[in-house]
Coordinates of C-alpha atoms in Angstrom, one line a residue:
M290 CA -19.1 5.4 -31.4
S291 CA -15.9 5.0 -29.4
V292 CA -15.8 3.9 -25.8
L293 CA -15.0 7.4 -24.7
G294 CA -18.1 8.6 -26.4
R295 CA -20.3 6.4 -24.3
V296 CA -18.9 7.8 -21.0
R297 CA -19.7 11.2 -19.5
I298 CA -16.9 13.7 -18.8
A299 CA -17.0 13.3 -15.0
P300 CA -16.3 9.5 -15.1
K301 CA -13.4 10.1 -17.5
I302 CA -11.8 12.6 -15.1
F303 CA -12.5 10.2 -12.2
A304 CA -10.7 7.4 -14.2
V305 CA -7.5 9.5 -14.4
V306 CA -7.8 10.3 -10.7
G307 CA -8.6 6.7 -10.0
V308 CA -5.4 5.5 -11.5
L309 CA -3.5 7.9 -9.3
L310 CA -5.5 6.7 -6.3
V311 CA -4.8 3.1 -7.1
T312 CA -1.1 3.9 -7.4
A313 CA -1.2 5.7 -4.1
V314 CA -3.0 2.7 -2.4
L315 CA -0.5 0.3 -3.9
I316 CA 2.5 2.3 -2.7
A317 CA 0.9 2.6 0.8
G318 CA 0.3 -1.2 0.9
I319 CA 3.8 -2.0 -0.2
A320 CA 5.2 0.5 2.3
L321 CA 3.1 -1.0 5.2
Q322 CA 4.1 -4.6 4.2
S323 CA 7.7 -3.4 3.9
M324 CA 7.7 -1.9 7.3
Q325 CA 6.3 -5.1 8.8
R326 CA 9.0 -7.2 7.1
Y327 CA 11.7 -4.7 7.9
N328 CA 10.7 -4.7 11.6
M329 CA 10.6 -8.5 11.6
I330 CA 14.2 -8.7 10.3
V331 CA 15.3 -6.0 12.7
D332 CA 13.8 -7.9 15.6
Q333 CA 15.6 -11.1 14.5
A334 CA 18.9 -9.1 14.3
E335 CA 18.3 -7.6 17.8
S336 CA 17.6 -11.1 19.2
A337 CA 20.8 -12.4 17.6
A338 CA 22.7 -9.4 19.1
Q339 CA 21.2 -10.0 22.5
R340 CA 22.3 -13.6 22.3
A341 CA 25.8 -12.6 21.3
V342 CA 26.0 -10.1 24.3
L343 CA 24.7 -12.8 26.7
G344 CA 27.2 -15.3 25.3
E345 CA 30.1 -12.9 25.7
N346 CA 29.1 -12.0 29.2
T347 CA 28.7 -15.7 30.2
N348 CA 32.1 -16.4 28.8
A349 CA 33.6 -13.7 30.9
M350 CA 31.8 -15.1 34.0
I351 CA 33.2 -18.6 33.2
Y352 CA 36.7 -17.2 32.9
A353 CA 36.3 -15.3 36.2
V354 CA 35.0 -18.4 38.0
V355 CA 38.1 -20.4 36.7
M356 CA 40.4 -17.7 37.9
D357 CA 38.8 -17.6 41.4
S358 CA 38.9 -21.4 41.5
R359 CA 42.6 -21.2 41.3
G360 CA 42.5 -18.6 44.1
I361 CA 40.8 -21.3 46.3
Y362 CA 43.4 -23.9 45.3
M363 CA 46.2 -21.6 46.4
S364 CA 44.6 -20.3 49.6
A365 CA 46.4 -21.1 52.9
D366 CA 43.2 -21.6 54.9
T367 CA 39.4 -21.6 54.5
K368 CA 39.1 -18.0 55.7
T369 CA 41.3 -16.9 52.8
A370 CA 39.4 -19.1 50.4
E371 CA 36.1 -17.5 51.4
R372 CA 37.1 -14.3 49.7
F373 CA 37.4 -16.2 46.4
G374 CA 34.3 -18.2 47.1
K375 CA 32.1 -15.1 47.4
G376 CA 33.3 -13.8 44.0
M377 CA 32.7 -17.2 42.4
E378 CA 29.2 -17.4 43.8
K379 CA 28.4 -14.0 42.4
F380 CA 29.8 -15.0 38.9
L381 CA 27.9 -18.4 39.0
A382 CA 24.6 -16.5 39.8
E383 CA 25.3 -14.3 36.8
I384 CA 25.8 -17.3 34.6
E385 CA 22.4 -18.8 35.7
K386 CA 20.8 -15.4 35.1
N387 CA 22.3 -15.1 31.6
M388 CA 21.2 -18.6 30.6
A389 CA 17.6 -18.0 31.8
A390 CA 17.5 -14.7 29.7
W391 CA 19.1 -16.5 26.8
R392 CA 16.5 -19.2 26.4
P393 CA 13.5 -17.0 25.1
L394 CA 15.8 -15.6 22.4
V395 CA 16.8 -19.0 21.0
Q396 CA 15.5 -19.9 17.5
P397 CA 13.3 -23.0 17.4
E398 CA 15.7 -24.8 15.2
R399 CA 18.5 -24.1 17.6
L400 CA 16.7 -25.2 20.8
E401 CA 18.2 -28.7 20.9
T402 CA 21.7 -27.2 20.7
F403 CA 20.9 -24.6 23.4
N404 CA 19.5 -27.3 25.7
K405 CA 22.9 -29.1 25.5
L406 CA 24.7 -25.9 26.2
D407 CA 22.4 -25.1 29.1
A408 CA 22.8 -28.5 30.6
T409 CA 26.6 -28.2 30.4
A410 CA 26.5 -24.8 32.0
Q411 CA 24.3 -26.1 34.9
E412 CA 26.8 -28.9 35.4
F413 CA 29.6 -26.4 35.5
V414 CA 27.7 -24.3 38.1
K415 CA 26.9 -27.3 40.2
F416 CA 30.5 -28.5 40.1
R417 CA 32.0 -25.1 41.0
R418 CA 29.5 -24.6 43.9
E419 CA 30.7 -27.9 45.4
L420 CA 34.2 -26.7 45.0
I421 CA 33.4 -23.5 46.9
R422 CA 31.8 -25.6 49.7
L423 CA 34.8 -27.8 50.1
G424 CA 37.4 -25.0 49.8
T425 CA 35.6 -22.7 52.3
Q426 CA 34.2 -25.3 54.7
V427 CA 36.6 -28.2 54.7
S428 CA 40.0 -27.0 53.3
P429 CA 41.5 -25.5 50.2
A430 CA 43.4 -28.7 49.6
E431 CA 40.2 -30.7 49.6
G432 CA 38.7 -28.2 47.2
R433 CA 41.8 -28.5 44.9
L434 CA 41.6 -32.2 45.0
F435 CA 37.9 -32.0 43.9
G436 CA 38.4 -29.3 41.2
D437 CA 41.8 -29.6 39.8
N438 CA 41.4 -32.9 37.8
D439 CA 40.6 -34.1 34.3
A440 CA 36.8 -34.5 35.0
N441 CA 36.5 -30.8 35.9
R442 CA 38.7 -29.7 33.0
A443 CA 36.6 -31.9 30.6
N444 CA 33.4 -30.1 31.7
R445 CA 35.0 -26.7 31.3
Q446 CA 36.4 -27.5 27.9
A447 CA 33.0 -28.9 26.7
L448 CA 31.3 -25.7 27.9
N449 CA 33.9 -23.6 26.1
V450 CA 33.4 -25.5 22.8
L451 CA 29.6 -25.1 23.0
M452 CA 29.9 -21.4 23.8
A453 CA 32.3 -20.9 20.9
E454 CA 29.9 -22.7 18.5
E455 CA 27.0 -20.5 19.7
A456 CA 29.0 -17.4 19.4
E457 CA 30.0 -18.3 15.8
H458 CA 26.4 -19.0 15.0
N459 CA 25.2 -15.7 16.4
A460 CA 27.9 -13.8 14.5
N461 CA 27.0 -15.5 11.2
R462 CA 23.3 -14.9 11.9
I463 CA 23.9 -11.1 12.5
H464 CA 25.9 -10.9 9.3
E465 CA 23.2 -12.7 7.3
L466 CA 20.4 -10.6 8.7
T467 CA 22.4 -7.4 8.0
K468 CA 22.8 -8.4 4.4
S469 CA 19.2 -9.4 4.1
L470 CA 18.1 -6.1 5.6
D471 CA 20.2 -4.1 3.1
A472 CA 19.0 -6.2 0.1
F473 CA 15.3 -6.0 1.3
Y474 CA 15.6 -2.2 1.6
E475 CA 17.1 -1.8 -1.9
S476 CA 14.5 -4.1 -3.5
R477 CA 11.6 -2.3 -1.8
V478 CA 12.9 1.2 -2.8
L479 CA 13.1 -0.1 -6.4
L480 CA 9.6 -1.6 -6.2
I481 CA 8.0 1.5 -4.8
A482 CA 9.8 3.7 -7.4
S483 CA 8.7 1.3 -10.2
V484 CA 5.0 1.3 -9.0
A485 CA 5.1 5.1 -8.7
G486 CA 6.7 5.5 -12.1
V487 CA 4.2 3.1 -13.8
G488 CA 1.3 4.7 -12.1
I489 CA 2.4 8.2 -13.2
L490 CA 3.0 7.1 -16.7
L491 CA -0.4 5.4 -16.9
S492 CA -2.1 8.4 -15.5
L493 CA -0.3 10.7 -18.0
A494 CA -1.2 8.4 -20.9
L495 CA -4.8 8.1 -19.7
A496 CA -5.1 11.8 -19.2
F497 CA -3.8 12.4 -22.7
V498 CA -6.2 9.9 -24.3
V499 CA -9.1 11.2 -22.3
S500 CA -8.4 14.8 -22.9
R501 CA -7.4 14.5 -26.6
Y502 CA -10.0 12.0 -27.7
G503 CA -12.7 12.2 -25.1
I504 CA -12.9 15.9 -24.3
T505 CA -10.8 18.5 -26.1
G506 CA -10.9 16.8 -29.5
P507 CA -14.7 16.3 -29.7
I508 CA -15.3 19.7 -28.3
G509 CA -13.1 21.2 -31.0
T510 CA -15.0 19.3 -33.6
V511 CA -18.4 20.7 -32.3
T512 CA -16.8 24.2 -32.0
D513 CA -15.6 24.0 -35.6
A514 CA -19.1 23.0 -36.7
M515 CA -20.6 26.0 -34.8
T516 CA -18.1 28.3 -36.4
E517 CA -18.9 27.0 -39.9
I518 CA -22.7 27.4 -39.3
S519 CA -22.3 30.8 -37.8
G520 CA -20.3 31.8 -40.9
G521 CA -23.2 30.8 -43.2
N522 CA -22.2 27.3 -44.1
L523 CA -25.5 25.8 -43.1
S524 CA -24.8 22.5 -44.7
T525 CA -22.1 21.7 -42.2
E526 CA -22.5 18.2 -40.7
V527 CA -22.5 18.2 -36.9
I528 CA -20.4 15.3 -35.8
G529 CA -20.8 13.7 -32.4
T530 CA -24.6 13.6 -32.1
G531 CA -24.4 9.9 -31.3
R532 CA -22.2 10.4 -28.2
N533 CA -23.7 9.7 -24.8
D534 CA -21.7 12.3 -22.9
E535 CA -22.1 16.1 -22.5
I536 CA -20.3 16.7 -25.8
G537 CA -22.9 14.6 -27.6
A538 CA -25.6 16.7 -25.9
M539 CA -23.9 19.8 -27.2
A540 CA -23.8 18.3 -30.7
R541 CA -27.4 17.3 -30.6
A542 CA -28.3 20.8 -29.3
L543 CA -26.5 22.3 -32.3
E544 CA -28.2 19.8 -34.6
S545 CA -31.6 20.5 -33.1
Q546 CA -31.5 24.1 -34.3
C547 CA -33.7 22.7 -37.0
V548 CA -35.6 19.8 -35.3
V549 CA -36.7 20.2 -31.7
V550 CA -37.9 17.7 -29.2
Q551 CA -40.3 18.8 -26.5
A552 CA -40.4 16.7 -23.3
P553 CA -42.7 18.3 -20.8
T554 CA -43.4 17.2 -17.2
V555 CA -46.9 15.7 -16.9
G556 CA -49.1 15.2 -13.8
D557 CA -49.4 16.5 -10.3
V558 CA -46.5 16.5 -7.9
D559 CA -48.0 17.4 -4.5
W560 CA -44.7 16.9 -2.6
N561 CA -42.8 19.5 -4.7
P562 CA -44.4 23.0 -4.7
A563 CA -42.2 24.1 -7.6
I564 CA -43.8 21.6 -10.0
D565 CA -47.0 20.7 -8.2
E566 CA -49.2 21.0 -11.4
N567 CA -47.9 20.0 -14.8
R568 CA -49.5 19.9 -18.3
G569 CA -48.3 19.2 -21.7
A570 CA -47.8 16.8 -24.5
A571 CA -44.5 15.3 -25.8
A572 CA -43.8 16.2 -29.4
I573 CA -41.1 16.5 -32.1
Y574 CA -41.2 19.7 -34.2
A575 CA -39.6 20.9 -37.5
P576 CA -39.7 24.2 -39.4
P577 CA -43.0 24.3 -41.5
D578 CA -41.2 25.8 -44.5
G579 CA -42.2 23.5 -47.3
L580 CA -39.6 20.7 -46.7
W581 CA -41.3 19.5 -43.6
P582 CA -45.0 19.0 -42.7
E583 CA -47.0 22.2 -42.9
S584 CA -48.0 21.9 -39.3
G585 CA -44.3 21.5 -38.3
V586 CA -45.3 18.5 -36.2
L587 CA -43.3 15.3 -36.8
A588 CA -44.8 13.4 -33.9
E589 CA -47.1 14.4 -31.0
G590 CA -48.4 12.6 -27.9
L591 CA -51.7 13.1 -26.1
M592 CA -52.2 16.1 -23.8
D593 CA -51.5 15.4 -20.1
V594 CA -50.9 11.7 -20.9
P595 CA -47.5 10.2 -20.0
G596 CA -45.8 8.3 -22.8
W597 CA -43.2 8.3 -25.5
V598 CA -43.3 9.8 -29.0
K599 CA -40.8 9.0 -31.8
A600 CA -40.1 10.1 -35.3
E601 CA -37.5 9.5 -38.0
V602 CA -35.5 12.6 -38.9
D603 CA -33.7 12.6 -42.3
L604 CA -30.4 14.4 -41.7
D605 CA -30.1 15.2 -45.4
L606 CA -33.4 17.0 -45.1
V607 CA -32.0 18.9 -42.2
A608 CA -29.1 20.0 -44.3
A609 CA -31.4 21.0 -47.2
S610 CA -33.6 23.0 -44.9
R611 CA -30.6 24.9 -43.7
R612 CA -29.5 25.6 -47.2
N613 CA -32.9 26.3 -48.9
G614 CA -35.5 26.8 -46.2
R615 CA -37.7 29.8 -46.1
V616 CA -36.2 30.9 -42.8
L617 CA -32.4 30.4 -42.3
P618 CA -31.7 31.2 -38.6
F619 CA -28.0 32.1 -39.0
A620 CA -28.3 33.8 -42.3
H621 CA -31.4 35.8 -41.4
W622 CA -30.3 36.7 -37.9
P623 CA -28.6 40.0 -38.8
E624 CA -32.0 41.2 -40.2
S625 CA -33.5 41.1 -36.7
A626 CA -31.2 43.9 -35.6
G627 CA -33.4 46.6 -37.1
V628 CA -36.7 45.0 -36.0
R629 CA -38.7 46.6 -33.2
L630 CA -41.6 45.1 -31.5
V631 CA -44.8 47.2 -31.5
D632 CA -47.4 47.0 -28.8

């Protein structure tokens, strides 16, 4: 008996549905994991973009501070220099604000580089604030003497180099993440399509095998046997009686048109009014037509005693009984059409 013959019809159908369900679960799992990964890459790209914006804004503020510093150098008096000093103070505050917002966005492996950039920016801010104080409270000439020198220019140039390096890193990082995001999207679309395709193909293959060899094929075999028997070929062998599914039950029912098993319910069932009192004896019966025992009893249990009965049934004898028995159910059935019961 094949594996399909050992399984009832419902589990076979559930197996096909199960493959589709597993496929759906796999696709859902891949989709959820893909969304998490996709969002992570997008978050990294957004952080890189925010760092780039902060860097560009800070660069603009540095340039504005340098321009206003020259305004202080060229001022005729402290009152004129105050106008440039107020603008510089505003720009320096913006630089400090940008650097503070920049720090949480820095990648762990870039923290050391950022610390160097931040320290240089703080030095730049401190230096320029002292320039503002001298130019607006002492004299523009004193401010120029303090600011227009090689030490100041070295600080600004170092800051410009670090800012340029960070800008290049952020630009490269955005480019890498964009490529990674595109590649990840394409790979996941292909993976989901592959899983769906394999799942559908497996479902179709399983559905074909189950329907052809587990349902329609065996049912067709039993149907053919029924057709043969109804046409008078009583020696037809009924195939499938050894199956454990509903088709096997059909085959055994067809086979049992000659040999019948009686399995009564025995004993009292107080909790169920429908079967509260039960009597009977298990037995196996056959036609008493000369080929079988005259009593027609192959095996019989005790009345009202639970238990099992068993007997060996010769299938060749079943076929012989159908061919040569005294009563042939299918062959003699038309004779019953003219029979009327009399009270």
